[in-house]
Coordinates of C-alpha atoms in Angstrom, one line a residue:
M1 CA 52.2 29.3 61.6
I2 CA 55.9 28.7 62.1
R3 CA 56.7 32.3 61.7
D4 CA 54.2 33.2 64.3
L5 CA 55.6 30.6 66.7
A6 CA 59.0 32.1 66.4
K7 CA 57.7 35.6 67.1
V8 CA 55.9 34.1 70.1
L9 CA 58.9 32.3 71.4
G10 CA 61.1 35.2 71.0
P11 CA 64.7 35.6 69.6
A12 CA 66.2 33.8 72.5
H13 CA 64.5 30.5 71.6
R14 CA 64.4 30.6 67.7
G15 CA 67.5 28.4 67.6
A16 CA 65.9 25.8 69.8
L17 CA 62.8 26.0 67.6
R18 CA 64.8 25.3 64.5
T19 CA 66.6 22.3 66.2
Y20 CA 63.2 20.9 67.3
L21 CA 61.9 21.3 63.7
A22 CA 65.0 19.6 62.2
W23 CA 64.6 16.6 64.6
L24 CA 60.9 16.3 64.1
A25 CA 61.6 16.3 60.1
A26 CA 64.2 13.6 60.7
Y27 CA 62.1 11.5 62.9
A28 CA 59.3 11.7 60.3
V29 CA 61.6 10.7 57.3
L30 CA 63.2 7.9 59.4
Q31 CA 59.8 6.6 60.2
G32 CA 58.9 6.4 56.5
A33 CA 62.2 4.7 55.9
S34 CA 61.9 2.0 58.5
M35 CA 58.3 1.3 57.0
T36 CA 59.8 1.0 53.6
L37 CA 62.4 -1.6 54.6
L38 CA 59.3 -3.8 55.4
V39 CA 59.0 -4.5 51.7
P40 CA 62.4 -6.3 51.2
V41 CA 62.1 -8.1 54.5
L42 CA 58.7 -9.4 53.7
D43 CA 59.6 -10.2 50.2
A44 CA 62.7 -12.1 51.3
L45 CA 60.7 -14.1 54.0
L46 CA 57.8 -15.0 51.6
R47 CA 60.4 -16.4 49.2
G48 CA 62.1 -18.4 51.7
E49 CA 65.4 -16.5 51.5
T50 CA 66.3 -16.3 55.3
G51 CA 69.9 -15.0 54.8
E52 CA 68.7 -12.0 52.6
A53 CA 65.9 -11.4 55.1
L54 CA 68.2 -11.3 58.0
R55 CA 70.3 -8.7 56.4
W56 CA 67.3 -6.6 55.6
I57 CA 66.1 -7.1 59.3
A58 CA 69.4 -5.8 60.5
A59 CA 69.4 -2.8 58.4
M60 CA 65.7 -2.1 59.5
A61 CA 66.8 -2.4 63.0
V62 CA 69.4 0.2 62.7
V63 CA 67.0 2.6 61.0
T64 CA 64.4 1.8 63.6
A65 CA 66.9 2.5 66.5
A66 CA 67.6 5.8 64.8
T67 CA 63.8 6.6 64.4
C68 CA 63.4 5.9 68.3
V69 CA 66.3 8.2 69.0
A70 CA 64.9 10.9 66.9
R71 CA 61.4 10.6 68.3
Y72 CA 62.6 10.8 71.9
V73 CA 64.9 13.9 71.0
Q74 CA 62.2 15.7 69.2
A75 CA 59.7 14.9 71.9
M76 CA 61.9 16.2 74.7
K77 CA 62.7 19.2 72.7
G78 CA 59.0 19.8 71.9
F79 CA 58.2 19.5 75.6
G80 CA 61.1 21.8 76.4
L81 CA 59.5 24.6 74.1
S82 CA 56.1 24.1 75.5
L83 CA 57.6 24.6 79.2
V84 CA 59.4 27.5 77.9
T85 CA 56.1 29.0 76.4
L86 CA 54.2 28.3 79.7
G87 CA 57.2 29.8 81.9
T88 CA 57.9 32.9 79.7
L89 CA 55.0 33.8 77.5
H90 CA 53.0 35.5 80.3
E91 CA 56.1 37.4 81.3
R92 CA 56.9 38.5 77.6
L93 CA 53.1 39.5 77.2
G94 CA 53.2 41.5 80.5
D95 CA 56.6 43.2 79.6
H96 CA 55.5 44.2 76.3
V97 CA 52.0 45.4 77.2
A98 CA 53.6 47.5 79.9
R99 CA 55.4 49.4 77.0
L100 CA 52.4 50.0 74.9
P101 CA 50.8 53.4 74.9
L102 CA 48.0 53.7 77.3
G103 CA 45.8 54.7 74.6
W104 CA 46.0 51.1 73.0
F105 CA 43.9 49.9 75.9
S106 CA 40.2 49.6 75.4
S107 CA 37.5 47.1 76.5
E108 CA 38.1 45.2 73.3
T109 CA 41.8 45.0 73.4
T110 CA 41.9 44.1 77.1
G111 CA 39.4 41.5 76.6
R112 CA 41.5 40.0 73.7
L113 CA 44.6 40.1 75.8
S114 CA 42.8 38.4 78.7
R115 CA 41.6 35.5 76.4
S116 CA 45.1 35.2 74.8
A117 CA 47.0 35.3 78.1
T118 CA 44.7 32.4 79.6
G119 CA 43.4 29.9 77.0
G120 CA 45.7 31.0 74.2
V121 CA 48.8 30.4 76.0
Q122 CA 47.8 27.0 76.9
T123 CA 46.9 26.3 73.3
V124 CA 50.2 27.6 72.1
A125 CA 52.2 25.5 74.4
S126 CA 50.3 22.4 73.1
V127 CA 51.6 23.0 69.6
T128 CA 55.2 21.9 70.2
A129 CA 54.1 19.2 72.8
H130 CA 51.2 17.5 71.1
L131 CA 49.8 19.0 67.9
L132 CA 52.9 19.6 65.4
E133 CA 54.4 16.2 65.5
P134 CA 51.4 14.2 64.2
V135 CA 50.7 16.7 61.3
V136 CA 54.3 16.8 60.3
S137 CA 54.7 13.2 60.5
G138 CA 51.4 12.8 58.6
V139 CA 52.9 14.7 55.7
L140 CA 56.6 13.7 55.7
T141 CA 56.2 9.9 56.4
P142 CA 53.8 9.3 53.7
A143 CA 56.0 11.5 51.3
T144 CA 59.1 9.4 52.1
I145 CA 57.1 6.3 51.4
A146 CA 55.8 7.8 48.3
V147 CA 59.2 8.4 47.1
A148 CA 60.1 4.9 47.9
L149 CA 57.1 3.3 45.9
F150 CA 58.6 5.0 42.8
F151 CA 61.7 2.8 43.3
L152 CA 59.8 -0.3 44.3
D153 CA 57.1 0.0 41.8
W154 CA 56.7 3.0 39.6
R155 CA 53.0 2.2 38.9
L156 CA 52.0 2.4 42.4
G157 CA 54.2 5.5 42.7
L158 CA 52.3 7.1 40.0
T159 CA 49.0 6.2 41.7
V160 CA 50.2 7.8 45.0
L161 CA 51.2 10.9 42.9
A162 CA 47.7 11.1 41.4
C163 CA 46.1 11.0 44.8
V164 CA 48.3 13.5 46.5
P165 CA 46.6 16.7 45.1
L166 CA 43.2 15.5 46.1
I167 CA 44.1 14.5 49.6
A168 CA 46.0 17.9 49.9
L169 CA 43.1 20.0 48.7
T170 CA 40.6 18.2 50.8
H171 CA 42.7 18.5 54.1
R172 CA 43.2 22.1 53.3
W173 CA 39.5 22.8 52.6
S174 CA 38.5 21.2 56.0
A175 CA 41.5 22.9 57.9
V176 CA 40.7 26.3 56.5
A177 CA 37.0 25.7 57.4
V178 CA 37.9 24.9 60.9
G179 CA 40.2 27.9 61.3
R180 CA 37.7 30.3 59.9
G181 CA 34.8 28.9 62.0
E182 CA 37.0 29.1 65.1
E183 CA 37.6 32.7 64.5
H184 CA 34.0 33.5 64.5
S185 CA 33.2 31.3 67.5
D186 CA 36.1 33.0 69.3
A187 CA 34.6 36.4 68.6
A188 CA 31.3 35.5 69.8
A189 CA 32.7 33.8 72.9
T190 CA 34.7 36.9 73.7
T191 CA 31.5 39.1 73.3
A192 CA 29.5 36.7 75.6
A193 CA 32.2 36.9 78.2
S194 CA 32.3 40.6 78.2
R195 CA 28.5 40.6 78.5
V196 CA 28.7 38.3 81.5
V197 CA 31.2 40.5 83.2
E198 CA 29.1 43.6 82.4
F199 CA 26.0 41.9 83.8
A200 CA 27.8 41.0 87.2
R201 CA 29.3 44.4 87.5
N202 CA 26.1 46.2 87.1
Q203 CA 24.0 44.2 89.4
Q204 CA 23.2 47.4 91.5
T205 CA 21.9 49.4 88.5
L206 CA 20.0 46.4 87.2
R207 CA 18.4 45.6 90.5
A208 CA 17.4 49.1 91.1
F209 CA 15.4 49.0 87.8
G210 CA 14.1 45.4 88.5
R211 CA 16.1 44.1 85.6
A212 CA 18.2 41.5 87.4
G213 CA 15.6 38.7 87.4
G214 CA 13.9 39.3 84.3
G215 CA 16.9 38.6 81.8
Y216 CA 19.5 40.8 80.6
Q217 CA 19.1 41.4 76.8
P218 CA 22.6 42.1 75.7
L219 CA 23.7 38.9 77.6
E220 CA 21.0 36.8 76.3
K221 CA 21.6 38.1 72.8
A222 CA 25.3 37.3 73.1
I223 CA 24.7 33.9 74.3
A224 CA 22.2 33.1 71.7
A225 CA 24.7 34.5 69.1
Q226 CA 27.4 32.2 70.6
R227 CA 25.1 29.3 70.3
T228 CA 24.2 30.0 66.8
V229 CA 27.8 30.4 65.7
G230 CA 28.8 27.2 67.4
G231 CA 26.1 25.2 65.7
R232 CA 26.6 26.8 62.2
W233 CA 30.4 26.0 62.9
L234 CA 29.8 22.3 63.6
A235 CA 27.3 22.0 60.8
E236 CA 30.0 23.4 58.4
I237 CA 33.0 21.5 59.5
F238 CA 31.6 18.0 60.2
P239 CA 31.1 17.0 56.5
K240 CA 34.4 18.6 55.5
I241 CA 36.3 16.5 58.2
L242 CA 34.5 13.3 57.1
A243 CA 35.5 14.2 53.6
G244 CA 39.1 14.4 54.5
G245 CA 39.1 11.0 56.1
L246 CA 37.1 9.7 53.1
V247 CA 39.7 10.8 50.7
V248 CA 42.6 9.0 52.6
Q249 CA 40.5 5.7 52.5
L250 CA 39.7 6.2 48.8
A251 CA 43.4 6.7 48.1
F252 CA 44.0 3.4 50.0
A253 CA 41.4 1.7 48.0
A254 CA 42.9 3.0 44.7
L255 CA 46.3 1.8 45.4
I256 CA 45.0 -1.7 46.6
T257 CA 43.0 -1.8 43.4
V258 CA 46.0 -0.9 41.2
G259 CA 48.1 -3.5 43.0
V260 CA 45.6 -6.3 42.4
L261 CA 45.3 -5.5 38.7
L262 CA 49.0 -5.6 38.4
A263 CA 49.1 -9.0 40.0
V264 CA 46.3 -10.3 37.9
G265 CA 48.3 -9.0 34.7
D266 CA 51.5 -10.8 35.9
A267 CA 53.1 -7.3 36.3
V268 CA 54.1 -7.9 39.8
E269 CA 54.6 -11.3 41.7
P270 CA 51.7 -11.8 44.3
V271 CA 54.4 -12.4 47.0
R272 CA 55.9 -8.9 46.3
L273 CA 52.4 -7.4 46.2
V274 CA 51.7 -8.7 49.7
A275 CA 54.7 -6.7 50.9
L276 CA 53.8 -3.6 49.0
L277 CA 50.3 -3.6 50.4
A278 CA 51.7 -3.8 53.9
L279 CA 53.6 -0.7 53.0
I280 CA 50.6 1.0 51.4
A281 CA 48.8 0.3 54.8
R282 CA 51.3 2.1 56.6
F283 CA 51.1 5.2 54.0
T284 CA 47.6 5.9 54.8
G285 CA 47.9 5.7 58.6
P286 CA 49.8 8.8 59.2
L287 CA 47.7 10.6 56.7
S288 CA 44.5 9.7 58.7
E289 CA 46.2 11.1 61.9
A290 CA 47.3 14.3 60.3
A291 CA 43.6 14.7 59.0
A292 CA 42.4 14.2 62.6
R293 CA 44.9 16.8 64.0
A294 CA 44.9 19.4 61.2
G295 CA 41.9 21.3 62.5
A296 CA 43.0 21.5 65.9
L297 CA 46.5 22.8 64.7
R298 CA 44.7 25.4 62.6
M299 CA 42.8 26.5 65.6
A300 CA 46.0 26.7 67.6
A301 CA 47.5 28.7 64.7
N302 CA 44.7 31.3 65.2
D303 CA 45.7 31.7 68.7
L304 CA 49.3 31.9 67.8
R305 CA 48.4 34.8 65.2
R306 CA 46.6 36.7 67.9
I307 CA 49.3 36.5 70.4
A308 CA 51.9 37.4 67.8
G309 CA 49.7 40.2 66.9
I310 CA 49.8 41.5 70.4
L311 CA 53.6 41.2 70.5
A312 CA 53.8 42.9 67.1
E313 CA 52.0 46.1 68.5
E314 CA 54.6 48.9 68.3
P315 CA 55.1 50.7 71.5
L316 CA 55.7 54.5 71.5
P317 CA 59.2 55.3 70.7
E318 CA 61.5 56.3 73.4
P319 CA 65.0 57.8 73.6
A320 CA 67.9 55.9 75.2
A321 CA 68.1 58.6 77.8
S322 CA 65.6 61.4 78.7
R323 CA 66.7 65.1 77.8
P324 CA 67.0 67.2 81.0
L325 CA 64.0 69.3 81.9
T326 CA 64.6 73.0 81.6
A327 CA 61.3 74.2 83.2
P328 CA 60.3 71.7 86.0
G329 CA 56.6 71.9 86.6
E330 CA 55.5 73.7 83.4
I331 CA 53.2 72.5 80.7
E332 CA 53.1 73.8 77.2
F333 CA 51.1 73.0 74.1
D334 CA 52.7 74.3 71.0
G335 CA 50.4 74.1 67.8
V336 CA 48.9 70.8 68.8
G337 CA 46.7 68.9 66.5
F338 CA 45.4 65.4 67.2
G339 CA 42.6 63.0 66.2
Y340 CA 41.8 59.4 67.3
R341 CA 42.6 57.1 64.3
A342 CA 40.6 57.8 61.4
A343 CA 38.1 60.1 63.2
E344 CA 37.7 63.8 62.7
P345 CA 40.5 65.9 64.5
V346 CA 39.6 66.5 68.1
L347 CA 42.3 69.3 68.6
R348 CA 43.2 72.0 66.1
D349 CA 46.3 74.1 66.5
V350 CA 46.1 74.2 70.3
S351 CA 48.7 76.4 72.0
F352 CA 49.0 77.5 75.6
R353 CA 51.3 77.6 78.6
V354 CA 50.9 76.6 82.1
P355 CA 53.4 78.1 84.5
A356 CA 55.0 76.0 87.3
R357 CA 53.1 75.8 90.7
T358 CA 49.9 77.5 89.2
M359 CA 46.3 76.1 88.7
T360 CA 44.9 76.0 85.2
A361 CA 41.1 75.1 84.8
V362 CA 39.9 73.8 81.5
V363 CA 36.1 74.2 80.7
G364 CA 34.1 73.6 77.6
P365 CA 31.2 71.4 76.3
S366 CA 31.3 67.8 76.0
G367 CA 33.4 66.6 73.1
A368 CA 35.4 69.8 73.0
G369 CA 38.7 67.6 73.7
K370 CA 39.4 68.5 77.4
T371 CA 40.2 64.9 78.4
T372 CA 42.4 64.6 75.2
L373 CA 44.6 67.3 76.6
T374 CA 45.5 65.4 79.7
R375 CA 46.0 62.2 77.6
L376 CA 48.4 63.9 75.5
I377 CA 50.2 65.5 78.6
A378 CA 50.5 61.9 79.9
R379 CA 51.5 60.6 76.4
F380 CA 48.7 58.1 76.1
F381 CA 49.1 59.0 72.5
D382 CA 51.5 61.1 70.2
T383 CA 50.3 64.3 68.7
G384 CA 49.4 64.4 65.1
S385 CA 51.2 67.7 64.8
G386 CA 52.7 70.2 67.1
T387 CA 54.6 69.5 70.4
V388 CA 53.5 68.8 74.1
R389 CA 56.1 69.9 76.5
V390 CA 56.4 68.9 80.2
G391 CA 59.0 70.7 82.3
G392 CA 60.2 72.5 79.2
T393 CA 61.1 69.2 77.2
D394 CA 59.0 67.4 74.5
V395 CA 57.3 64.4 76.1
R396 CA 58.7 62.4 73.1
E397 CA 62.1 63.1 74.3
L398 CA 61.5 61.7 77.7
R399 CA 61.4 58.0 78.9
G400 CA 58.1 56.6 80.0
D401 CA 59.2 56.3 83.5
D402 CA 60.8 59.7 83.7
L403 CA 57.6 61.3 82.3
M404 CA 55.4 59.5 84.8
A405 CA 57.7 60.7 87.6
Q406 CA 56.7 64.3 86.7
L407 CA 52.9 63.6 86.8
A408 CA 50.2 62.4 89.1
L409 CA 46.9 61.4 87.6
V410 CA 43.5 61.8 89.4
F411 CA 40.5 61.0 87.2
Q412 CA 36.8 60.7 87.9
D413 CA 36.8 57.0 87.4
V414 CA 39.1 55.7 90.1
Y415 CA 40.3 52.1 90.1
L416 CA 41.5 50.6 93.4
F417 CA 43.4 47.3 93.6
D418 CA 42.0 44.5 95.7
D419 CA 44.4 45.4 98.5
T420 CA 44.5 47.2 101.7
L421 CA 43.8 50.9 102.0
E422 CA 47.3 51.6 102.9
A423 CA 48.6 49.5 100.0
N424 CA 46.4 51.4 97.5
I425 CA 47.6 54.7 98.9
R426 CA 51.3 53.7 98.8
A427 CA 51.1 52.8 95.2
G428 CA 51.6 56.5 94.7
R429 CA 55.2 56.1 96.1
P430 CA 55.9 52.7 97.3
D431 CA 59.2 53.9 99.2
A432 CA 57.1 56.4 101.5
T433 CA 57.4 56.1 105.2
E434 CA 54.4 55.1 107.2
E435 CA 54.3 58.9 108.5
E436 CA 54.2 60.1 104.9
V437 CA 51.4 57.7 104.1
R438 CA 49.4 58.8 107.2
E439 CA 49.8 62.4 106.5
A440 CA 48.7 62.1 102.8
A441 CA 45.7 60.1 104.2
R442 CA 44.8 62.9 106.7
L443 CA 45.1 65.6 104.0
A444 CA 42.7 63.8 101.8
G445 CA 40.3 62.7 104.5
V446 CA 41.2 59.1 104.3
D447 CA 41.8 58.7 108.0
E448 CA 38.2 59.4 108.6
I449 CA 37.3 56.4 106.3
V450 CA 39.9 54.4 108.2
A451 CA 38.4 55.1 111.6
R452 CA 35.1 53.7 110.5
L453 CA 36.5 50.4 109.0
P454 CA 36.5 47.2 110.9
H455 CA 40.1 46.5 110.3
G456 CA 41.4 50.0 109.8
W457 CA 44.4 50.4 107.6
A458 CA 44.4 46.7 106.9
T459 CA 40.8 46.6 105.5
R460 CA 40.8 45.2 101.9
V461 CA 38.7 47.3 99.6
G462 CA 37.8 44.6 97.2
E463 CA 38.3 44.5 93.5
G464 CA 38.0 48.2 92.0
G465 CA 37.4 49.4 95.5
M466 CA 34.0 48.0 95.4
S467 CA 33.7 48.2 99.2
L468 CA 34.0 51.9 99.2
S469 CA 31.7 54.5 98.0
G470 CA 32.8 56.5 94.7
G471 CA 33.6 59.6 96.9
E472 CA 35.7 57.6 99.2
R473 CA 37.6 56.0 96.3
Q474 CA 38.3 59.4 94.9
R475 CA 39.7 60.5 98.5
V476 CA 42.0 57.5 98.2
S477 CA 43.1 58.5 94.6
V478 CA 43.9 62.1 95.8
A479 CA 45.8 60.8 98.7
R480 CA 48.0 58.8 96.1
A481 CA 48.6 62.1 94.3
V482 CA 49.5 63.8 97.6
L483 CA 51.9 61.1 98.6
K484 CA 53.7 61.1 95.2
R485 CA 54.4 64.8 95.4
A486 CA 54.7 65.0 91.7
P487 CA 55.6 68.4 90.0
I488 CA 52.4 68.2 88.0
V489 CA 49.0 66.9 88.9
L490 CA 46.3 66.2 86.2
L491 CA 42.6 66.2 87.6
D492 CA 39.9 65.1 85.1
E493 CA 36.6 66.1 86.6
A494 CA 37.8 64.8 90.0
T495 CA 35.1 66.7 92.0
A496 CA 32.3 66.4 89.3
A497 CA 30.1 63.8 91.0
L498 CA 31.0 64.1 94.7
D499 CA 28.7 64.9 97.7
P500 CA 29.5 68.0 99.6
E501 CA 31.3 66.0 102.3
N502 CA 33.7 64.3 99.9
E503 CA 34.1 67.4 97.8
R504 CA 35.3 69.4 101.1
Y505 CA 37.9 66.7 101.6
V506 CA 39.1 66.6 98.1
Q507 CA 39.2 70.5 97.8
H508 CA 41.2 70.6 100.9
A509 CA 43.8 68.2 99.5
L510 CA 44.0 70.2 96.2
H511 CA 44.8 73.3 98.1
T512 CA 47.7 71.3 99.8
L513 CA 48.9 70.2 96.2
M514 CA 48.9 73.7 95.1
E515 CA 51.7 74.5 97.5
H516 CA 54.3 72.4 95.6
S517 CA 52.5 71.2 92.2
T518 CA 51.2 72.6 89.0
L519 CA 47.6 71.7 88.8
F520 CA 45.8 71.0 85.4
V521 CA 42.2 70.7 86.2
I522 CA 39.2 69.8 84.0
A523 CA 36.4 71.3 86.1
H524 CA 32.7 71.9 86.0
K525 CA 32.3 73.1 89.7
L526 CA 32.4 76.8 89.9
P527 CA 34.5 77.3 92.9
T528 CA 37.3 75.2 91.4
V529 CA 37.0 77.2 88.3
V530 CA 37.2 80.6 90.1
A531 CA 40.1 79.5 92.2
A532 CA 42.2 78.9 89.1
D533 CA 45.1 81.2 88.1
Q534 CA 44.3 80.6 84.4
I535 CA 41.1 79.3 82.7
L536 CA 41.1 77.9 79.2
V537 CA 37.8 77.7 77.2
L538 CA 38.0 74.9 74.8
H539 CA 35.4 74.9 71.9
D540 CA 35.3 72.9 68.8
G541 CA 39.1 71.5 69.2
H542 CA 40.8 74.8 69.8
V543 CA 41.3 77.3 72.7
A544 CA 38.5 80.0 72.2
E545 CA 39.5 82.1 75.2
S546 CA 41.9 82.1 78.0
G547 CA 42.6 84.3 80.9
T548 CA 41.5 84.8 84.6
H549 CA 38.0 84.6 85.9
E550 CA 37.6 88.4 85.9
E551 CA 39.2 88.8 82.4
L552 CA 36.8 86.3 80.8
L553 CA 33.8 87.7 82.4
A554 CA 34.8 91.1 81.2
A555 CA 35.3 89.9 77.6
D556 CA 31.5 88.6 77.7
G557 CA 32.3 85.7 75.3
R558 CA 32.0 81.9 75.7
Y559 CA 33.2 81.7 79.2
T560 CA 30.6 84.3 80.2
A561 CA 27.8 82.1 78.7
F562 CA 29.3 79.1 80.5
W563 CA 29.4 81.0 83.8
N564 CA 25.8 82.2 83.5
E565 CA 24.7 78.7 82.7
R566 CA 26.4 77.2 85.6
R567 CA 25.0 79.9 88.0
R568 CA 21.6 79.1 86.7
G569 CA 22.0 75.3 87.1
E570 CA 23.4 75.5 90.5
G571 CA 20.6 77.9 91.7
W572 CA 18.0 75.2 91.3
R573 CA 17.1 73.0 94.2
L574 CA 14.3 70.6 95.2
V575 CA 11.8 71.9 97.8
P576 CA 8.7 70.0 99.2
T577 CA 5.3 71.9 99.2
A578 CA 2.2 70.6 101.0
A579 CA 0.1 70.6 97.8
E580 CA 2.6 69.3 95.4
G581 CA 5.0 67.1 97.3
T582 CA 8.4 67.8 95.8
R583 CA 9.1 70.3 92.8
G584 CA 11.8 72.2 91.2
D585 CA 12.1 75.9 92.5
R586 CA 14.5 78.6 92.7
P587 CA 15.9 79.8 96.1

């Protein structure tokens, strides 16, 4: 756990952590020493030797004063580290996550990140402020007393030594059970939280099918699973925690029994036994406190491990400085192979070149690897083999900021920030002038949206752009790309689900982008495909065909089959009839 704590605090604060631990250990040992001095003090007082008692009291006062100083220093340093955690850990997580490959992000990892950045940070901050001190003191203080008992009465010392393994094993048994149960409980809580968010975000769909009021089975199952896991966890750890406290009390009883037997057998004076029993009582107190806090510390250790795991995620390697671009606006794949983790390869020996300021359309069946091409261009992942070049330079030889400066991304699933329309467009180029923002909005048809909104440009679009339709969100996304004026624009099915009006605006903006940018388009709409300077037909992870529309039709291959299928699909429409109502027909 200490190693994870050092990783979470970072190199800048590891020295402070070592200093805190040293003061904490000193406090625990001094506390045990001050308690040990009770024995000669009480022994002298009970024998009526006042002078000797005063000398021992003076010594105990010095050690107690040192204990108080050590306690104050370790507490302040512990609180200081907690404040450091609260003040810097969110920033460190944010800085680190910003350097991770975009392919790292998924619903699972972002859910874990969210939980770690909220409750996890608070728990980690409590480690040095509240949890570590009683557990460390609960181990080192009794250990100091146990060592002293060997010098005061070796028989009691042996009794303590015999009890230590049983106490340690029982405490570890209960702490491991608490930690393991917390992991299962945390996983169930994460799943339930995800289902709650899913239930809230999909109210429109659920209500459309009458499912909002009748219960949402995935959410109900997740909550039931969370309740079951929580109940099982409590049932499992309750007897173990009780066993930990019981073992400490049994050890106390064993020490008293041995002491009484020694007194009865005249092996120790009754007066000295009273002093030793007072010390034995102080031996079990910290152990009980440690037993009570060990479970909480183990749960905090789980949070520490999860946060340390996020910080240990390796970002994609970047050069200290980007290599210069030799062919601005050009895209090239050279023998690229790629697969997602342990899955089957998605791309196999893919090679093609996209000249600058041209439009390339990629077509192919679902699962052929079309979206993977755009992800590799943007370096969401590194290739398994081969090279992806942007501007004539290997993307691995470009810094992340320099690579993204070459690209503008327009995907089908658009996310808008909970801010104004203007702020969402300005995200494409924050330093753009007001005139440039307005012109980009006009080209993408956003000015027409602005005219209909109650507060115009100052209208907030809501989280994810929920106050706008899907087509309107897509227009805002295209306006961002127009404003950015990047040399390369990647469009992943940007017009696939648009109505005719929104598609018209988006197509107009795309023609504007073609004047100064290279367009790499994953397309299903026939007008977009036909307008391309080059068409790539992707099939089973490789480029099956490439060429212009006319060339591919003449080849009578997979593209021709794709074209004929789309023509047949777009030829169908719904028409009403008097006898049948609405039926499918051909024009």
